[in-house]
Amino acid sequence: MKTIEKIQSYLQTNNIDAAFVTTPDNVFYFTGFRSNPHERLLGVMIFKNADPFIICPKMEMPDAKAAGWAGKIIGHQDTENAWDILASAVKDNGQSIQSLAIEKSHMTVERLEAITKRFSSLQINRLDEKINELRVIKSEEELINMRKAAELADYAIEVGCKEIAEGKTELEILNAIELAVKEKGAAQMSFDTMVLSGPKTASPHGTPGDRKIQKGDFILFDLGVVYNGYCSDITRTVAFGEPSPDKREIYETVLKAELAAVHAVKPGVTAMELDKTARDVITDAGYGDYFTHRLGHGLGISVHEFPSITGVNEMVLEEGMVFTIEPGIYHPDITGVRIEDDVVVTSDGVEVLTKFPKELQIL
Amino acid sequence: MKTIEKIQSYLQTNNIDAAFVTTPDNVFYFTGFRSNPHERLLGVMIFKNADPFIICPKMEMPDAKAAGWAGKIIGHQDTENAWDILASAVKDNGQSIQSLAIEKSHMTVERLEAITKRFSSLQINRLDEKINELRVIKSEEELINMRKAAELADYAIEVGCKEIAEGKTELEILNAIELAVKEKGAAQMSFDTMVLSGPKTASPHGTPGDRKIQKGDFILFDLGVVYNGYCSDITRTVAFGEPSPDKREIYETVLKAELAAVHAVKPGVTAMELDKTARDVITDAGYGDYFTHRLGHGLGISVHEFPSITGVNEMVLEEGMVFTIEPGIYHPDITGVRIEDDVVVTSDGVEVLTKFPKELQIL
């Protein structure tokens, strides 16, 4: 069954007249049409009992068609009111809707007001959980893209390691990585590539800059590559020159935590158990206060998607789920270290998509 | 008066208890703290009669402080409920709020529900227009950053032109541009850089790829650079080899339209008059159907911000406004051409920030 038909069947089961999907990543998931319309209206309207249509800026209509969407496409221009056009299109489709499912975690208050103004006494339902339920289980076709995206991420780390040299700046290394990855045919990184060195590794969300690499630094790469619309996300921390014993101890602790969590992945385990598996290793080693974030996050069309791998998420892992495992220790006086892999839950365990070595690389 | 005090004074005038600002760009505007928290809660709570505070992920608290925020910072971790923490922080600040102004064009339905659940019978007001009103007029300090961002964009186009050569791909040229700009110290592009060649120029939102440049192609660059948190956005279309007469005619038409609109900029003129000025030139030349988008958009901390320069926007231009002027003709059988400048409304006319030549460059 195509994913869009799964939504139709959901609407029928729950007796909801229509679903309006406007997150660009979800529009891509259901239609194959990838677009970033900024503030302009893009959406796919899916009806319980009628054919769906895409609404998008008029100038993108050919792109929607080229992406393989064979259904109706409604265009709107900057001088027109897109919401009036949406309302007419629903009516033209022979539909009067009394209930509508929306992505409450994405739709703005303003947009919901624009919709409710045009459809009287509309009942609003959440669509978020249904979409999460579909997207969280990756098909084999999706996994093929994700494996390739991870392969490109591994390659990017390899390039980064080769670029490390005394006196080079973080930004120089970053640019060399992105150039190399794009030369391999990747159109886009999953997010702003991070190359942090020395004390800057201790900031989980630091910004690469002009700092020059020095002997004794740890260098942290956090990056991802988009392949056919699917993201990878990898972190490796490497040493430039022989590391001090306290840095090495932090590295080995993070590695032990990461491996413990990766090995714990299988159907039936909960997200919170995974987080605890890694966190316990770090806490037992005395660094608990320096592991300041969740263990990981879902990965796919979005670089951060459902599920969140936290200490409070009771969700049970199932075959086909893909997420990151990325424990870290951020010690302001010693160093930061994070190690991150992308993993798939298989029928009896785990497939690790990112394969760059995790033993401490001393360059 | 600091911008945050302008919001406090607005709240007092309108008797609204507090404003909760969560757009990352607006948080930066009011606090100097730039962060992209993804799905995590980031916001600044501004009270009518109490000191404001920032709420952000705990691991970003040092960054908020480092960015110069001297007030209170409330942190939350992935295992905690950020909304409960927000509610407590409001109470701890000695505040009970009955009315709250929010950015309706940004806040999600889910987040508003999380807030209203925690503050009983809360009246919700729009803050969007007030923030637009403040942000649309750039201070001299902001303009200094925007001039520098535009200078970097000019430099990027210069690099792009030098890189053009028979057989090079769009992506190769794109990478060379970004590398050169980053070597100049720019941390970030304003958006995904666009390098389109030949027939691909006819898509206003095309994606750069492996197409190899050929003699006779037009090449369209659309890019921007972020400097100190402020964006530039420039488009130039250049010819590789002597262009055919029909391509040249399209180029000259777009240029004439662009110059007409730029020269029309001054306080008192409306946005729609500007759009019409450019559109009339293109329509009179017979290409009206191929100019499929608005004339431009506001520019500043965001690459697309208020105001929208469309044929229906009656907003009157004032000194200090900054926006793009970017007419285009997208002819599927001949070529696409777009020319885009960033302009500031001055006391008696216009300052053009982007300065790369606009006469057809034949390379």
XYZ file of C-alpha atoms in Angstrom:
726
model
C 0.000 0.000 0.000
C 1.339 3.440 -0.839
C 1.899 5.676 2.145
C -0.807 8.096 1.065
C -3.331 5.245 1.012
C -2.405 4.433 4.587
C -3.524 7.926 5.557
C -6.769 7.488 3.612
C -7.420 4.248 5.422
C -6.639 5.995 8.737
C -9.151 8.737 7.899
C -11.793 6.130 7.084
C -11.198 4.189 10.292
C -11.369 7.348 12.400
C -14.118 8.984 10.349
C -12.104 12.139 9.664
C -12.978 13.911 6.403
C -9.482 14.967 5.367
C -5.854 15.410 6.354
C -3.797 18.439 5.389
C -0.053 17.750 5.406
C 2.203 20.791 5.189
C 5.590 19.820 6.641
C 7.916 19.809 3.606
C 9.475 16.520 4.769
C 6.056 14.899 5.103
C 4.913 16.245 1.743
C 8.025 14.586 0.285
C 7.237 11.357 2.141
C 3.702 11.141 0.759
C 4.178 12.605 -2.727
C 7.862 12.369 -3.703
C 7.827 16.144 -4.223
C 10.567 17.904 -2.288
C 10.246 21.639 -1.932
C 11.134 24.323 0.558
C 8.484 26.962 -0.054
C 9.657 29.205 2.819
C 6.611 31.144 3.973
C 4.521 30.183 0.939
C 1.813 27.540 1.239
C 2.767 23.980 0.269
C 0.618 21.036 1.234
C -1.045 17.819 0.243
C -4.740 17.499 1.006
C -5.745 13.865 1.494
C -9.455 13.022 1.596
C -11.255 10.137 3.203
C -13.237 9.490 0.024
C -11.740 11.529 -2.834
C -8.484 11.930 -4.700
C -5.755 13.924 -2.985
C -4.238 17.103 -4.409
C -1.075 19.109 -3.931
C -1.268 22.853 -3.391
C 1.965 24.755 -4.056
C 3.341 27.986 -5.501
C 2.392 28.144 -9.165
C 6.022 28.344 -10.240
C 6.700 24.963 -8.600
C 3.876 23.073 -10.304
C 6.193 21.653 -12.998
C 8.582 20.446 -10.289
C 5.766 18.624 -8.485
C 4.826 16.889 -11.715
C 8.461 16.090 -12.521
C 8.790 14.501 -9.079
C 6.246 11.905 -10.166
C 2.998 13.257 -8.709
C 0.298 12.174 -11.137
C -2.655 13.696 -9.279
C -4.142 17.151 -9.259
C -1.891 20.144 -8.505
C -3.350 23.472 -7.426
C -1.084 26.495 -7.926
C -1.169 29.853 -6.228
C 0.734 33.061 -6.900
C 2.167 35.635 -4.529
C -0.601 38.079 -5.392
C -3.350 35.606 -4.555
C -4.703 34.391 -1.247
C -3.522 30.798 -1.052
C -6.095 29.936 1.633
C -9.014 31.053 -0.497
C -7.604 28.930 -3.307
C -7.303 25.971 -0.952
C -10.913 26.373 0.181
C -12.146 26.556 -3.434
C -10.097 23.530 -4.393
C -11.672 21.474 -1.610
C -15.118 22.527 -2.801
C -14.210 21.868 -6.456
C -13.175 18.382 -5.380
C -16.796 17.900 -4.310
C -15.859 17.879 -0.637
C -17.319 19.632 2.356
C -15.143 18.914 5.362
C -16.281 18.953 8.961
C -13.195 17.346 10.439
C -9.555 17.779 9.492
C -6.372 16.159 10.724
C -3.295 18.397 10.842
C 0.290 18.208 12.019
C -0.124 20.112 15.270
C 3.609 20.004 15.949
C 4.226 21.854 12.694
C 1.215 23.961 11.736
C 1.325 27.502 13.018
C -1.472 29.117 14.968
C -1.864 31.633 12.149
C -2.339 28.925 9.532
C -4.851 27.044 11.600
C -6.806 30.283 12.012
C -6.697 30.788 8.234
C -8.167 27.324 7.752
C -10.838 27.434 10.449
C -11.976 30.822 9.130
C -12.768 29.181 5.799
C -14.430 25.972 6.983
C -17.159 26.552 9.507
C -17.202 24.591 12.785
C -14.300 22.434 11.738
C -13.180 19.773 14.174
C -9.375 19.579 14.357
C -7.521 16.320 14.980
C -3.855 15.487 15.428
C -2.161 13.696 12.541
C 1.332 13.772 14.052
C 1.322 10.393 15.758
C -0.059 8.600 12.688
C 2.654 10.080 10.481
C 5.336 9.227 13.054
C 4.028 5.665 13.156
C 4.404 5.387 9.375
C 7.706 7.201 8.992
C 9.443 5.542 11.915
C 9.485 2.166 10.168
C 11.756 2.446 7.159
C 11.086 0.404 4.029
C 13.907 -1.463 2.326
C 13.875 1.239 -0.361
C 14.384 3.908 2.258
C 17.146 1.905 3.925
C 19.028 1.682 0.626
C 19.149 5.469 0.535
C 20.125 5.688 4.182
C 22.973 3.208 3.754
C 24.299 5.304 0.918
C 23.921 8.518 2.950
C 25.863 6.878 5.799
C 28.570 5.722 3.399
C 28.999 9.326 2.273
C 29.202 10.433 5.912
C 31.941 7.865 6.562
C 33.789 9.218 3.555
C 33.420 12.761 4.876
C 35.034 11.778 8.193
C 37.831 10.061 6.288
C 38.469 13.279 4.349
C 38.342 15.312 7.560
C 40.973 13.120 9.201
C 43.281 13.415 6.211
C 42.917 17.208 6.235
C 44.026 17.625 9.850
C 47.372 19.396 10.077
C 49.097 21.775 12.457
C 47.874 25.332 11.990
C 44.892 24.548 9.753
C 41.652 26.173 10.873
C 38.409 24.405 11.638
C 36.757 26.175 8.715
C 39.459 25.111 6.257
C 38.950 21.487 7.214
C 35.170 21.912 7.081
C 35.304 23.320 3.566
C 37.577 20.551 2.328
C 35.125 17.976 3.676
C 32.083 19.544 2.040
C 33.863 20.002 -1.262
C 34.934 16.356 -1.327
C 31.465 15.105 -0.440
C 29.811 17.247 -3.079
C 32.318 16.021 -5.661
C 31.000 12.541 -4.862
C 27.619 13.785 -6.068
C 25.935 14.720 -2.793
C 23.799 17.813 -3.306
C 23.401 18.712 0.336
C 24.668 18.200 3.857
C 22.062 17.130 6.440
C 22.890 20.206 8.581
C 25.699 22.713 9.112
C 28.871 20.654 9.331
C 30.662 20.906 12.652
C 34.432 20.775 13.020
C 35.516 21.730 16.534
C 38.993 21.542 18.000
C 40.688 21.696 21.383
C 38.590 23.310 24.132
C 35.773 24.000 21.667
C 34.913 20.277 21.623
C 33.444 20.820 25.092
C 30.466 22.688 23.622
C 27.868 20.230 22.254
C 26.560 22.904 19.856
C 29.711 24.895 19.077
C 30.393 26.859 15.905
C 33.431 26.135 13.702
C 35.719 29.104 13.271
C 39.242 30.323 12.765
C 40.836 28.371 15.596
C 44.018 26.687 14.395
C 44.585 23.006 15.129
C 47.378 22.303 17.622
C 49.209 19.138 18.660
C 47.382 17.503 21.547
C 43.926 18.678 20.404
C 40.935 16.457 20.109
C 38.998 17.286 16.947
C 35.281 16.610 16.803
C 33.454 16.137 13.488
C 29.661 16.118 13.469
C 28.155 15.991 10.011
C 25.688 14.311 7.722
C 24.958 13.914 4.048
C 21.605 13.845 2.255
C 21.203 11.111 -0.352
C 17.980 10.890 -2.379
C 16.206 12.843 0.324
C 17.515 10.761 3.250
C 19.922 11.981 5.922
C 22.892 10.522 7.699
C 24.398 11.955 10.879
C 27.778 10.898 12.249
C 30.135 12.145 14.946
C 33.720 11.095 15.417
C 36.294 12.609 17.749
C 39.936 12.060 16.848
C 43.254 12.982 18.442
C 45.929 15.112 16.784
C 49.099 13.766 18.353
C 49.345 11.586 21.435
C 46.509 12.541 23.824
C 46.972 13.188 27.532
C 45.785 10.350 29.842
C 42.744 12.349 31.048
C 41.578 12.946 27.475
C 42.092 9.309 26.634
C 40.084 8.243 29.660
C 37.159 10.390 28.554
C 37.386 8.958 25.052
C 37.414 5.364 26.268
C 34.436 6.048 28.539
C 32.353 7.482 25.717
C 33.340 4.625 23.426
C 32.393 2.037 26.038
C 29.023 3.762 26.530
C 28.405 3.978 22.807
C 29.246 0.325 22.177
C 27.097 -0.774 25.118
C 24.084 1.096 23.720
C 24.653 -0.123 20.152
C 24.889 -3.727 21.336
C 21.697 -3.336 23.352
C 19.619 -2.425 20.293
C 17.008 -5.033 19.322
C 13.243 -5.282 19.018
C 11.506 -5.167 22.376
C 14.009 -2.926 24.140
C 12.715 0.547 25.054
C 14.297 3.858 24.082
C 14.798 4.723 27.749
C 16.625 1.459 28.399
C 19.070 2.343 25.628
C 19.656 5.791 27.071
C 20.217 4.260 30.508
C 22.644 1.662 29.132
C 24.949 4.391 27.818
C 24.362 6.806 30.688
C 25.159 4.219 33.341
C 28.599 3.604 31.823
C 29.349 7.328 31.864
C 27.915 7.889 35.333
C 29.797 4.911 36.767
C 33.016 6.404 35.409
C 32.229 9.638 37.258
C 31.343 11.784 34.227
C 27.540 11.717 34.548
C 27.234 15.487 34.957
C 29.035 16.040 31.672
C 26.654 13.965 29.500
C 24.116 16.748 29.138
C 21.869 15.541 26.329
C 19.727 12.635 25.240
C 21.297 9.530 23.726
C 19.960 10.044 20.224
C 17.180 10.886 17.810
C 15.274 9.363 14.930
C 16.742 9.820 11.477
C 15.353 9.582 7.956
C 13.965 12.272 5.672
C 14.544 14.672 8.573
C 17.827 14.794 10.395
C 15.960 15.007 13.697
C 12.754 13.023 13.622
C 10.692 10.695 15.759
C 11.639 8.898 18.028
C 13.656 10.742 20.624
C 16.001 8.382 22.481
C 15.766 9.841 25.978
C 15.708 8.588 29.539
C 11.951 9.076 29.695
C 10.768 7.603 26.391
C 9.062 4.271 27.003
C 8.672 3.499 23.296
C 9.490 -0.098 22.403
C 11.934 -0.566 19.524
C 10.679 -2.332 16.414
C 12.341 -3.710 13.306
C 12.947 -0.986 10.724
C 13.425 1.932 13.109
C 16.476 4.095 12.431
C 18.049 6.455 14.957
C 21.327 7.836 16.190
C 23.272 6.725 19.238
C 25.527 9.556 20.325
C 26.701 9.706 23.911
C 29.140 12.456 24.804
C 31.176 13.846 27.656
C 31.800 17.601 27.641
C 34.392 18.423 30.276
C 35.206 22.150 30.217
C 38.712 21.651 31.639
C 39.776 18.558 29.688
C 37.979 17.999 26.388
C 34.702 17.107 24.784
C 34.171 13.740 23.105
C 31.112 12.495 21.246
C 30.774 9.336 19.186
C 27.675 8.943 17.041
C 26.396 6.154 14.822
C 23.241 5.674 12.799
C 21.598 2.334 13.572
C 18.714 0.284 12.208
C 16.751 -2.110 14.397
C 16.785 -5.486 12.618
C 14.639 -8.567 13.296
C 17.125 -9.830 15.861
C 19.458 -6.961 16.661
C 21.100 -4.029 15.006
C 22.626 -2.904 11.728
C 25.103 -0.058 12.125
C 24.993 2.173 9.051
C 28.000 4.368 9.843
C 31.178 2.347 9.716
C 34.122 4.682 10.245
C 36.360 3.144 12.979
C 35.607 4.089 16.562
C 38.842 3.079 18.260
C 40.668 6.319 19.069
C 42.368 7.532 15.897
C 45.645 9.275 16.678
C 46.685 11.368 13.703
C 15.911 52.243 23.858
C 16.929 48.595 23.571
C 14.633 46.520 21.402
C 13.467 44.422 24.344
C 12.362 47.586 26.141
C 10.288 48.507 23.114
C 8.353 45.274 23.599
C 7.908 46.024 27.309
C 6.574 49.436 26.461
C 4.235 47.833 23.891
C 2.953 45.415 26.535
C 2.322 48.298 28.937
C 0.488 50.353 26.323
C -1.699 47.417 25.333
C -2.032 46.030 28.851
C -0.715 42.577 27.934
C 1.020 40.737 30.770
C 3.808 39.142 28.784
C 5.223 38.263 25.378
C 6.822 34.925 24.599
C 9.206 35.086 21.637
C 10.351 31.742 20.220
C 11.456 32.345 16.629
C 15.239 31.828 16.730
C 15.766 34.945 14.591
C 13.612 37.048 16.918
C 15.328 35.644 20.000
C 18.607 36.759 18.410
C 17.136 40.184 17.633
C 16.049 40.776 21.224
C 18.849 39.035 23.139
C 21.907 38.699 20.888
C 21.766 34.930 21.485
C 21.711 32.942 18.264
C 20.701 29.325 18.515
C 18.950 26.717 16.446
C 17.426 24.450 19.066
C 15.604 22.251 16.510
C 12.559 20.851 18.277
C 13.760 21.870 21.739
C 12.223 24.877 23.461
C 14.059 28.184 23.083
C 12.398 31.458 23.955
C 12.596 34.796 25.656
C 9.773 35.682 28.035
C 9.277 39.430 28.257
C 7.039 40.800 31.015
C 5.097 44.009 31.222
C 6.435 44.713 34.699
C 9.265 42.299 35.468
C 12.666 41.315 34.149
C 12.736 39.085 31.078
C 14.331 35.652 31.014
C 15.633 33.253 28.389
C 14.572 29.611 28.440
C 16.817 27.252 26.491
C 18.324 23.766 26.532
C 20.568 23.498 29.601
C 23.610 22.725 27.456
C 23.215 26.081 25.689
C 23.075 28.216 28.831
C 26.782 29.129 28.629
C 26.331 30.168 24.996
C 23.456 32.489 25.923
C 25.625 34.106 28.566
C 28.598 34.351 26.217
C 26.355 36.090 23.676
C 25.991 38.947 26.163
C 22.681 38.151 27.859
C 23.037 39.446 31.403
C 19.561 38.473 32.610
C 18.161 35.257 33.980
C 18.545 32.038 31.954
C 16.342 29.026 32.629
C 17.701 25.703 31.384
C 15.848 22.496 30.605
C 17.105 19.034 29.793
C 15.805 16.448 27.356
C 14.436 14.360 30.211
C 12.418 17.248 31.637
C 9.186 18.853 30.523
C 10.269 22.256 29.234
C 6.722 23.646 29.493
C 6.416 22.798 33.165
C 9.756 24.501 33.702
C 8.527 27.547 31.806
C 5.367 27.740 33.915
C 7.386 27.483 37.135
C 9.821 30.123 35.955
C 6.989 32.554 35.304
C 5.639 31.916 38.792
C 9.129 32.206 40.338
C 9.405 35.568 38.626
C 6.413 36.619 40.716
C 4.155 36.766 37.686
C 0.684 35.419 37.048
C -0.212 36.034 33.426
C -3.707 36.403 32.070
C -2.732 37.649 28.623
C 0.183 36.634 26.426
C 1.417 37.892 23.080
C 2.912 35.258 20.782
C 4.245 35.032 17.245
C 1.197 33.423 15.639
C 2.984 33.074 12.313
C 5.621 30.938 13.997
C 4.246 29.211 17.068
C 2.812 25.775 16.424
C -0.648 24.708 17.474
C 0.941 22.084 19.723
C 3.056 24.644 21.559
C 0.158 26.994 22.079
C -1.812 24.093 23.541
C 1.122 23.327 25.872
C 1.058 26.919 27.080
C -2.706 27.370 27.464
C -2.851 24.099 29.409
C -0.503 25.608 32.005
C -2.008 29.096 32.329
C -5.734 29.064 32.901
C -8.049 31.228 30.762
C -5.139 32.867 29.011
C -5.953 35.496 26.432
C -3.728 35.178 23.343
C -2.606 38.201 21.307
C -0.575 38.529 18.130
C 2.952 39.860 18.523
C 3.922 39.414 14.864
C 3.070 42.878 13.592
C 4.848 44.619 16.468
C 8.030 42.633 15.848
C 7.802 43.292 12.108
C 7.432 46.998 12.814
C 10.624 46.962 14.886
C 12.707 44.671 12.705
C 11.746 46.277 9.396
C 13.622 49.490 10.248
C 17.315 48.686 10.410
C 19.601 50.567 12.764
C 22.928 51.892 11.526
C 24.624 49.080 13.431
C 22.523 46.538 11.552
C 23.231 48.244 8.232
C 26.972 47.980 8.845
C 26.580 44.214 9.056
C 24.326 44.108 6.001
C 26.782 46.133 3.910
C 29.499 43.681 4.824
C 27.221 40.709 4.033
C 26.468 42.263 0.636
C 30.167 42.845 -0.029
C 30.778 39.149 0.581
C 27.932 38.295 -1.794
C 29.485 40.490 -4.497
C 32.758 38.691 -3.938
C 31.004 35.324 -4.253
C 29.583 36.304 -7.651
C 33.029 37.461 -8.749
C 34.455 34.075 -7.797
C 31.607 32.304 -9.593
C 32.286 34.221 -12.800
C 35.980 33.368 -12.679
C 35.185 29.692 -12.175
C 33.022 29.385 -15.273
C 34.645 27.168 -17.889
C 33.526 24.740 -20.581
C 32.634 21.381 -19.094
C 32.638 22.410 -15.446
C 29.536 21.345 -13.536
C 27.190 23.602 -11.624
C 28.187 21.886 -8.383
C 31.890 22.372 -9.012
C 31.367 26.093 -9.450
C 29.074 26.221 -6.414
C 31.681 24.547 -4.206
C 34.442 26.871 -5.369
C 32.254 29.854 -4.483
C 31.403 28.630 -1.009
C 34.996 27.685 -0.270
C 36.230 31.127 -1.300
C 33.580 32.917 0.745
C 34.285 30.855 3.825
C 37.995 31.517 3.431
C 37.073 35.193 3.726
C 35.748 34.349 7.177
C 32.037 33.908 6.483
C 30.664 31.118 8.664
C 27.480 30.548 6.741
C 25.624 31.113 3.509
C 22.163 32.706 3.819
C 20.580 29.707 2.032
C 21.547 26.874 -0.302
C 23.627 28.484 -3.024
C 22.136 28.214 -6.493
C 24.197 27.831 -9.658
C 22.002 26.988 -12.647
C 23.044 26.781 -16.266
C 21.445 26.638 -19.698
C 17.792 25.524 -19.702
C 17.879 25.055 -15.913
C 17.901 28.842 -15.465
C 14.227 28.767 -16.466
C 13.260 27.242 -13.103
C 13.078 29.920 -10.396
C 13.742 27.293 -7.704
C 16.004 24.848 -9.551
C 18.604 22.594 -7.944
C 22.284 22.732 -8.950
C 23.606 19.452 -10.268
C 25.993 17.694 -12.586
C 25.069 19.612 -15.725
C 28.203 20.733 -17.536
C 28.502 24.363 -18.675
C 28.379 24.842 -22.463
C 29.166 27.775 -24.747
C 26.052 29.840 -25.246
C 24.646 29.096 -21.788
C 23.346 31.682 -19.416
C 24.471 30.914 -15.864
C 22.380 32.093 -12.950
C 23.891 32.582 -9.486
C 21.558 33.130 -6.535
C 23.329 33.221 -3.189
C 23.814 35.074 0.025
C 26.252 35.305 2.889
C 25.581 35.721 6.603
C 27.729 38.297 8.384
C 27.358 38.830 12.148
C 23.893 37.340 11.946
C 22.726 39.422 8.950
C 21.965 38.044 5.478
C 22.647 39.198 1.976
C 20.904 37.791 -1.108
C 22.090 38.459 -4.645
C 21.282 37.099 -8.088
C 23.285 37.663 -11.228
C 22.841 35.975 -14.585
C 25.861 35.946 -16.884
C 26.558 34.687 -20.400
C 29.166 32.089 -21.261
C 30.122 33.054 -24.794
C 28.184 35.392 -27.079
C 24.462 35.012 -26.333
C 21.776 34.593 -28.970
C 19.650 37.706 -29.670
C 16.564 36.249 -27.969
C 18.519 35.576 -24.788
C 20.015 39.039 -24.886
C 16.564 40.575 -25.307
C 15.322 38.790 -22.197
C 18.382 39.940 -20.283
C 17.963 43.563 -21.294
C 14.265 43.450 -20.367
C 14.957 42.135 -16.882
C 17.742 44.668 -16.393
C 15.496 47.528 -17.456
C 12.790 46.335 -15.062
C 15.269 45.946 -12.221
C 16.781 49.398 -12.707
C 13.348 50.988 -12.966
C 12.305 49.466 -9.636
C 15.586 50.338 -7.909
C 15.334 53.952 -9.067
C 11.740 54.153 -7.844
C 12.701 53.330 -4.245
C 12.198 56.184 -1.787
C 10.157 56.940 1.306
C 6.464 57.299 0.529
C 6.307 54.853 -2.368
C 4.318 51.658 -1.725
C 5.594 48.112 -2.102
C 2.939 47.436 -4.747
C 4.036 50.460 -6.771
C 7.557 49.060 -6.864
C 6.310 45.666 -8.002
C 4.217 47.335 -10.706
C 7.139 49.459 -11.887
C 9.200 46.379 -12.676
C 6.292 44.251 -13.849
C 5.080 46.880 -16.321
C 8.458 46.896 -18.060
C 8.375 43.117 -18.423
C 4.717 42.992 -19.455
C 5.190 45.776 -22.023
C 8.028 43.765 -23.567
C 5.667 40.803 -23.899
C 7.132 38.594 -21.179
C 4.558 39.223 -18.431
C 3.522 35.572 -18.205
C 7.104 34.549 -17.504
C 7.602 36.774 -14.442
C 5.927 34.362 -12.058
C 6.879 35.668 -8.620
C 6.798 38.781 -6.464
C 9.390 41.513 -6.943
C 11.199 40.936 -3.667
C 11.223 40.322 0.055
C 12.499 41.902 3.235
C 16.022 40.997 4.301
C 17.910 41.187 7.581
C 18.433 38.578 10.264
C 16.204 36.324 8.151
C 16.809 35.874 4.472
C 13.061 36.152 3.853
C 11.405 38.536 6.254
C 8.809 41.276 6.362
C 7.898 43.094 4.075
C 6.885 41.147 0.996
C 7.241 43.287 -2.125
C 4.174 42.136 -4.054
C 1.565 43.621 -6.340
C -0.957 43.669 -3.492
C 1.082 45.060 -0.589
C 0.030 48.639 0.132
C 2.769 49.181 2.724
C 4.477 52.564 2.419
C 8.287 52.496 2.296
C 10.167 54.196 5.126
C 13.786 55.100 5.696
C 15.790 52.147 7.025
C 13.811 49.371 5.341
C 15.915 46.765 3.550
C 14.592 44.383 0.899
C 15.484 42.655 -2.335
C 14.486 43.709 -5.827
C 14.631 40.670 -8.059
C 12.568 40.605 -11.223
C 12.987 37.608 -13.493
C 11.839 36.145 -16.778
C 11.696 32.341 -17.011
C 11.163 31.337 -20.607
C 11.173 27.559 -20.964
C 12.325 27.651 -24.594
C 14.920 30.429 -24.403
C 16.425 31.000 -20.963
C 15.780 32.245 -17.483
C 17.224 35.514 -16.246
C 16.950 37.037 -12.779
C 18.772 40.074 -11.428
C 18.585 40.742 -7.712
C 19.910 43.525 -5.503
C 19.599 44.295 -1.816
C 18.455 47.871 -1.263
C 18.013 50.216 1.708
C 15.438 52.985 1.693
C 17.313 56.190 2.573
C 15.911 59.571 3.604
C 15.619 60.658 -0.015
C 16.040 57.569 -2.157
C 17.934 54.324 -2.176
C 21.249 52.768 -1.225
C 22.072 49.649 -3.209
C 24.077 47.252 -1.040
C 25.004 44.728 -3.725
C 27.357 46.250 -6.245
C 28.422 43.574 -8.704
C 27.907 44.974 -12.246
C 24.535 44.404 -13.852
C 25.367 45.074 -17.509
C 25.410 41.669 -19.227
C 28.742 40.020 -18.460
C 29.921 37.895 -21.376
C 32.569 35.466 -20.153
